[in-house]
Structure formats: structure tokens, C-alpha cells
């Protein structure tokens, strides 16, 4: 087994290609993952977690990579990140107004995606198509452009009356969802939610909440040679080693013949990654 790299783990870097190209990020180093598919891969937790913001050693990672004090004080860990409609920037109580200006008071896109089925989601305009790839979507379609994160949360809350906003990660790792006509779904949703969309436009202005009618569906293909027979998750906190033949990558999941692991869950964990060619049968 040859050690490829070691360091503090971050979510995998991605590039939209056919298929998606992935890279491990360990500190400042990036290592291509696609060439490891079909080989034996080992991820070993080295027993240390250092906060991705302040560097403090922590026994537990909070909000995907932070120590408890940073989780309590950083704007990116506030409750409104998970519930954008609860944004309190306008009330003057944002934990970090400068951060809020950069990440929340900027254009967001409301989209439809097909991962484990149709879902509605939101992301900063600059995070397309990264957000779709991280969710394991095989199809995606931007349907609205909204001026702020809070307003995108209001739109998402309205649209989730017609379509789910969650991904079934187990279904995601069993195979690709059946293709869907997202353009047709978009029109159905717009018709059903016309009154609510108009109300939001009257509240925030026509330029703040804009339907996108000319966008094309983006098709996404992942580097997968096979799916695991059984969905069993590795837990590095209980067993520091995840090892097996790498079958493929989807979203931020590595799929082995022995189990699956969500790389994003282990942000800030100190890991050693090793790989060896699969023995010929």
C-alpha cells in the first residue's frame, strides 16, 4: 500500500466533465481521485481534528469542520445558513456583516435537481455547478435568480409545497434516478405557485425575484464502475480505517465494495490516504 498524501481533509474538489473529475484536498495539496477507481484505497484517521477556521484541536467537529467556540460565533455556522428565510442581516444582528455581504447579500439561484428524485434547492450563483455535483444530481435546471439568500429561502419555502427539498442519500448510492423532464416540471411548479411568486415580487421587486425561462437542463455523469451491493457507512470516529476497492464517486461519497463514506462529513480530520492497484483475478 503506497501512501498518497496526509493532512487536514476538506470536501473533494470537482470539475464538471464527462465524467465529473474529483480531487482529494489535504491541506494545500490536491490528489486526483478518478485514477484510483478500481484500486484498493485506504483512508486512515490519524486521531486529530483541527478547526478549519482557527486551527484549535477539537475532539468533535461541529458544522463540518469547526470547533465549538467557532461554531457558536461564526456567521457561516448560524442557524440561518440551514434556514435562509431566518436571515437576520437586516435586523443588524448578523454575526459577521462583512461575511454576510459577501455570501448572503448576493445573487442566489433556485434550481431543480434530479438526484434520488426531483428536488428544489438554492445556491449562490457562483456555486453552479459545484452544488449540483456535491448533491449527486444527474440532471439540474436553474429556474429562478434571486437577489439575496433570504429571498431565495422564501422562494424555496414556497416551491417545496410542490416538490421535495431533500435528497435520499441511500437511494442516491444505489443507482441513478430515472430521467425526468425538468422543463415540464418547472412549468408545472410556476403555474401552481404563480400567486406566491407574484407576492414575493411585489414585496421585494421584480428585479429581485426573476424566473429563468431560457435555461437548459444540465446532464451530469459520475465516475462509477459499479454500485455497492449493500449501503453500509464507514464511521471514522468508531473505526479509524475505511478500506476497500473503490467502485466509484458520486456527490461527496466514495463508494467501496466494503461500504461508503461521505468525505464532507470528515472535514478538518487529519487523514492519511493510501492506494494500491487491485490484484488481477
C-alpha positions as MATLAB code, in Angstrom:
seq = 'XXXXXXXXXXXXXXXXXXXXXXXXXXXXXXXXXXXXXXXXXXXXXXXXXXXXXXXXXXXXXXXXXXXXXXXXXXXXXXXXXXXXXXXXXXXXXXXXXXXXXXXXXXXXXXXXXXXXXXXXXXXXXXXXXXXXXXXXXXXXXXXXXXXXXXXXXXXXXXXXXXXXXXXXXXXXXXXXXXXXXXXXXXXXXXXXXXXXXXXXXXXXXXXXXXXXXXXXXXXXXXXXXXXXXXXXXXXXXXXXXXXXXXXXXXXXXXXXXXXXXXXXXXXXXXXXXXXXXXXXX';
ca = [
       0.000    0.000    0.000;
       1.526    3.337   -1.081;
       0.712    6.478    0.925;
      -0.521    9.153   -1.461;
      -0.821   12.056    0.973;
      -1.755   13.062    4.505;
      -3.169   16.201    6.075;
      -6.367   18.019    7.029;
      -9.240   16.838    4.841;
     -11.651   19.140    3.002;
     -14.532   18.209    0.730;
     -13.367   16.953   -2.641;
     -12.717   19.462   -5.403;
     -14.814   18.823   -8.511;
     -14.760   19.722  -12.191;
     -17.765   19.253  -14.456;
     -16.633   16.866  -17.185;
     -17.845   13.590  -18.655;
     -17.476   12.092  -16.115;
     -17.013   14.544  -13.208;
     -13.373   14.831  -12.160;
     -12.632   14.616   -8.418;
      -9.614   15.518   -6.293;
      -8.869   14.934   -2.614;
      -7.909   18.115   -0.797;
      -5.490   17.605    2.086;
      -4.234   20.939    3.316;
      -2.881   22.742    0.248;
      -2.418   19.523   -1.726;
      -4.826   18.108   -4.309;
      -4.727   14.499   -5.492;
      -6.798   13.187   -8.409;
      -9.241   10.517   -7.242;
     -10.646    9.215  -10.546;
      -7.473    7.218  -11.374;
      -7.915    5.326   -8.073;
     -11.226    3.781   -9.155;
     -10.815    0.014   -9.417;
      -7.896    0.054   -6.972;
      -7.650   -0.653   -3.253;
      -7.933    2.617   -1.343;
      -7.406    3.216    2.365;
      -8.416    6.270    4.379;
      -6.901    6.304    7.873;
      -7.982    8.804   10.526;
      -4.839    9.850   12.407;
      -6.697   10.791   15.588;
      -6.617   14.593   15.375;
      -9.192   17.184   14.288;
      -8.143   20.814   13.943;
     -10.770   23.527   13.452;
     -10.780   24.657    9.835;
     -11.142   28.295   10.982;
      -8.866   28.796   13.997;
      -6.750   25.617   13.916;
      -7.611   24.689   17.513;
      -7.559   20.941   18.245;
     -11.050   19.653   18.967;
     -12.398   16.256   19.985;
     -15.550   16.784   17.923;
     -16.125   18.537   14.601;
     -19.133   20.866   14.572;
     -20.888   22.142   11.421;
     -18.477   20.171    9.245;
     -15.057   21.208   10.430;
     -15.308   23.740   13.256;
     -14.530   23.679   16.967;
     -17.367   24.517   19.356;
     -16.356   28.172   20.034;
     -16.110   28.896   16.287;
     -19.411   27.118   15.647;
     -21.001   29.447   18.217;
     -19.593   32.674   16.815;
     -19.087   32.322   13.047;
     -21.755   33.605   10.667;
     -21.323   30.584    8.401;
     -22.415   28.346   11.298;
     -25.532   30.318   12.238;
     -28.994   28.715   12.055;
     -29.947   30.883    9.088;
     -27.454   29.009    6.893;
     -29.716   25.968    7.091;
     -32.890   28.088    7.148;
     -32.157   31.072    4.855;
     -35.590   32.614    5.399;
     -34.489   33.220    9.017;
     -31.682   35.562    7.916;
     -31.366   38.447   10.393;
     -28.898   40.624    8.488;
     -31.480   43.412    8.080;
     -32.072   43.363   11.843;
     -28.427   44.290   12.371;
     -27.663   41.109   14.305;
     -25.583   39.201   11.729;
     -22.588   37.602   13.457;
     -20.286   38.967   10.753;
     -21.864   41.621    8.485;
     -18.847   41.650    6.138;
     -19.181   37.905    5.615;
     -22.923   38.340    5.203;
     -22.420   40.950    2.481;
     -20.174   38.585    0.540;
     -22.086   35.319    0.932;
     -25.722   36.194    1.688;
     -26.435   39.603    0.167;
     -25.607   38.365   -3.315;
     -27.361   36.653   -6.207;
     -28.684   33.175   -5.494;
     -30.161   30.637   -7.885;
     -33.173   28.463   -7.167;
     -32.887   25.200   -9.080;
     -34.473   21.831   -9.718;
     -32.248   18.778   -9.489;
     -32.707   15.069  -10.008;
     -30.566   13.088   -7.587;
     -32.613   10.498   -5.721;
     -35.672   12.098   -7.351;
     -36.742   15.669   -8.092;
     -35.835   18.289   -5.503;
     -35.707   22.064   -5.234;
     -32.616   23.776   -3.887;
     -30.786   27.080   -3.627;
     -27.168   28.089   -4.032;
     -25.054   31.150   -4.678;
     -24.822   31.829   -8.400;
     -21.053   31.343   -8.155;
     -21.520   27.783   -6.822;
     -23.058   26.378  -10.007;
     -22.427   23.564  -10.929;
     -20.434   22.653   -7.781;
     -23.550   22.473   -5.621;
     -25.286   20.099   -8.032;
     -22.276   17.794   -8.172;
     -21.905   17.759   -4.381;
     -25.526   16.593   -4.151;
     -25.031   13.832   -6.699;
     -27.559   15.265   -9.165;
     -27.653   13.668  -12.608;
     -29.835   16.488  -14.006;
     -30.138   20.110  -12.924;
     -32.000   23.198  -14.102;
     -31.784   26.789  -12.786;
     -35.348   28.161  -12.550;
     -35.069   31.489  -10.682;
     -32.488   34.132   -9.876;
     -32.994   35.880   -6.530;
     -31.192   38.909   -5.090;
     -30.325   37.586   -1.608;
     -30.027   34.332    0.291;
     -33.008   35.179    2.489;
     -35.208   35.827   -0.526;
     -34.082   32.555   -2.097;
     -35.163   30.867    1.137;
     -38.637   32.383    0.785;
     -38.846   31.119   -2.801;
     -37.631   27.643   -1.819;
     -40.160   27.530    1.015;
     -42.900   28.382   -1.496;
     -41.807   25.799   -4.072;
     -41.347   22.957   -1.602;
     -45.131   22.800   -1.425;
     -44.854   21.200   -4.883;
     -41.549   19.311   -4.765;
     -39.232   17.888   -2.089;
     -36.145   19.727   -0.840;
     -34.242   16.692    0.471;
     -32.043   14.016   -1.081;
     -32.349   10.358   -0.080;
     -28.658    9.547    0.185;
     -29.221    5.799    0.342;
     -31.198    5.866   -2.906;
     -28.507    8.094   -4.404;
     -25.903    5.383   -3.815;
     -27.984    2.544   -5.246;
     -28.089    3.900   -8.791;
     -29.077    6.861  -10.931;
     -32.600    8.200  -10.615;
     -34.816    7.795  -13.672;
     -34.512   10.777  -16.070;
     -37.145   13.499  -15.597;
     -38.413   16.274  -17.884;
     -37.293   19.150  -15.669;
     -38.556   21.770  -18.135;
     -42.064   20.367  -17.806;
     -41.747   20.189  -14.013;
     -40.606   23.827  -13.943;
     -43.724   24.964  -15.827;
     -45.978   22.918  -13.560;
     -44.399   24.492  -10.480;
     -44.578   28.017  -11.890;
     -48.272   27.526  -12.641;
     -49.030   26.127   -9.194;
     -47.039   28.821   -7.375;
     -47.855   31.832   -9.591;
     -49.688   33.693   -6.841;
     -46.900   33.202   -4.316;
     -44.211   34.261   -6.793;
     -46.152   37.426   -7.623;
     -46.489   38.203   -3.919;
     -42.720   37.885   -3.425;
     -42.081   40.126   -6.439;
     -44.438   42.736   -5.021;
     -42.640   42.531   -1.672;
     -39.039   42.645   -2.935;
     -39.340   43.987   -6.505;
     -39.461   42.402   -9.952;
     -35.675   42.558  -10.329;
     -35.144   40.729   -7.039;
     -37.155   37.623   -7.932;
     -36.734   36.654  -11.585;
     -37.972   33.427  -13.203;
     -35.435   31.897  -15.597;
     -37.245   30.604  -18.662;
     -34.391   30.166  -21.136;
     -32.093   27.834  -19.204;
     -31.189   24.365  -20.455;
     -31.032   21.182  -18.414;
     -27.505   20.217  -17.365;
     -26.741   16.485  -17.519;
     -24.108   15.196  -15.080;
     -22.304   11.848  -15.230;
     -20.208   10.432  -12.397;
     -17.129    8.164  -12.453;
     -18.739    4.883  -11.370;
     -17.753    1.332  -12.311;
     -20.348   -0.220  -10.006;
     -22.593    0.405   -7.019;
     -22.120   -1.304   -3.625;
     -24.322   -4.346   -3.043;
     -25.211   -3.022    0.431;
     -25.180    0.576    1.693;
     -23.043    0.465    4.841;
     -21.394    3.669    6.067;
     -17.855    3.826    7.382;
     -17.554    5.740   10.673;
     -14.017    7.001   11.244;
     -14.855    8.030   14.818;
     -15.520    4.379   15.694;
     -13.095    2.672   13.316;
     -10.216    4.847   12.034;
      -9.768    2.922    8.771;
     -12.021    2.841    5.714;
     -10.639    0.474    3.095;
     -11.762   -1.442    0.049;
     -11.878   -1.436   -3.731;
     -13.073    1.973   -4.901;
     -16.102    1.372   -7.154;
     -16.959    4.983   -7.906;
     -17.671    8.504   -6.699;
     -20.991   10.314   -6.534;
     -21.733   13.587   -4.804;
     -19.171   13.719   -1.990;
     -19.412    9.965   -1.417;
     -16.735    7.398   -2.097;
     -18.315    4.014   -2.869;
     -16.250    0.946   -1.972;
     -17.092   -2.728   -2.304;
     -16.973   -2.709    1.509;
     -19.040    0.411    2.286;
     -19.483    4.120    1.595;
     -18.102    7.278    3.164;
     -19.221   10.902    2.977;
     -15.973   12.842    2.627;
     -17.598   16.155    3.549;
     -18.596   14.744    6.957;
     -14.919   14.453    7.881;
     -13.834   17.995    7.054;
     -10.826   19.014    9.224;
      -9.966   15.419   10.165;
      -6.283   14.557    9.828;
      -6.145   11.666    7.360;
      -3.596    9.522    5.595;
      -4.658    8.250    2.172;
      -3.032    5.179    0.647;
      -3.667    3.298   -2.575;
      -2.508    0.155   -4.374;
      -3.508   -1.451   -7.684;
      -6.194   -4.092   -7.498;
      -4.707   -7.561   -7.795;
      -5.554   -9.361  -11.038;
      -8.230  -12.024  -10.682;
];
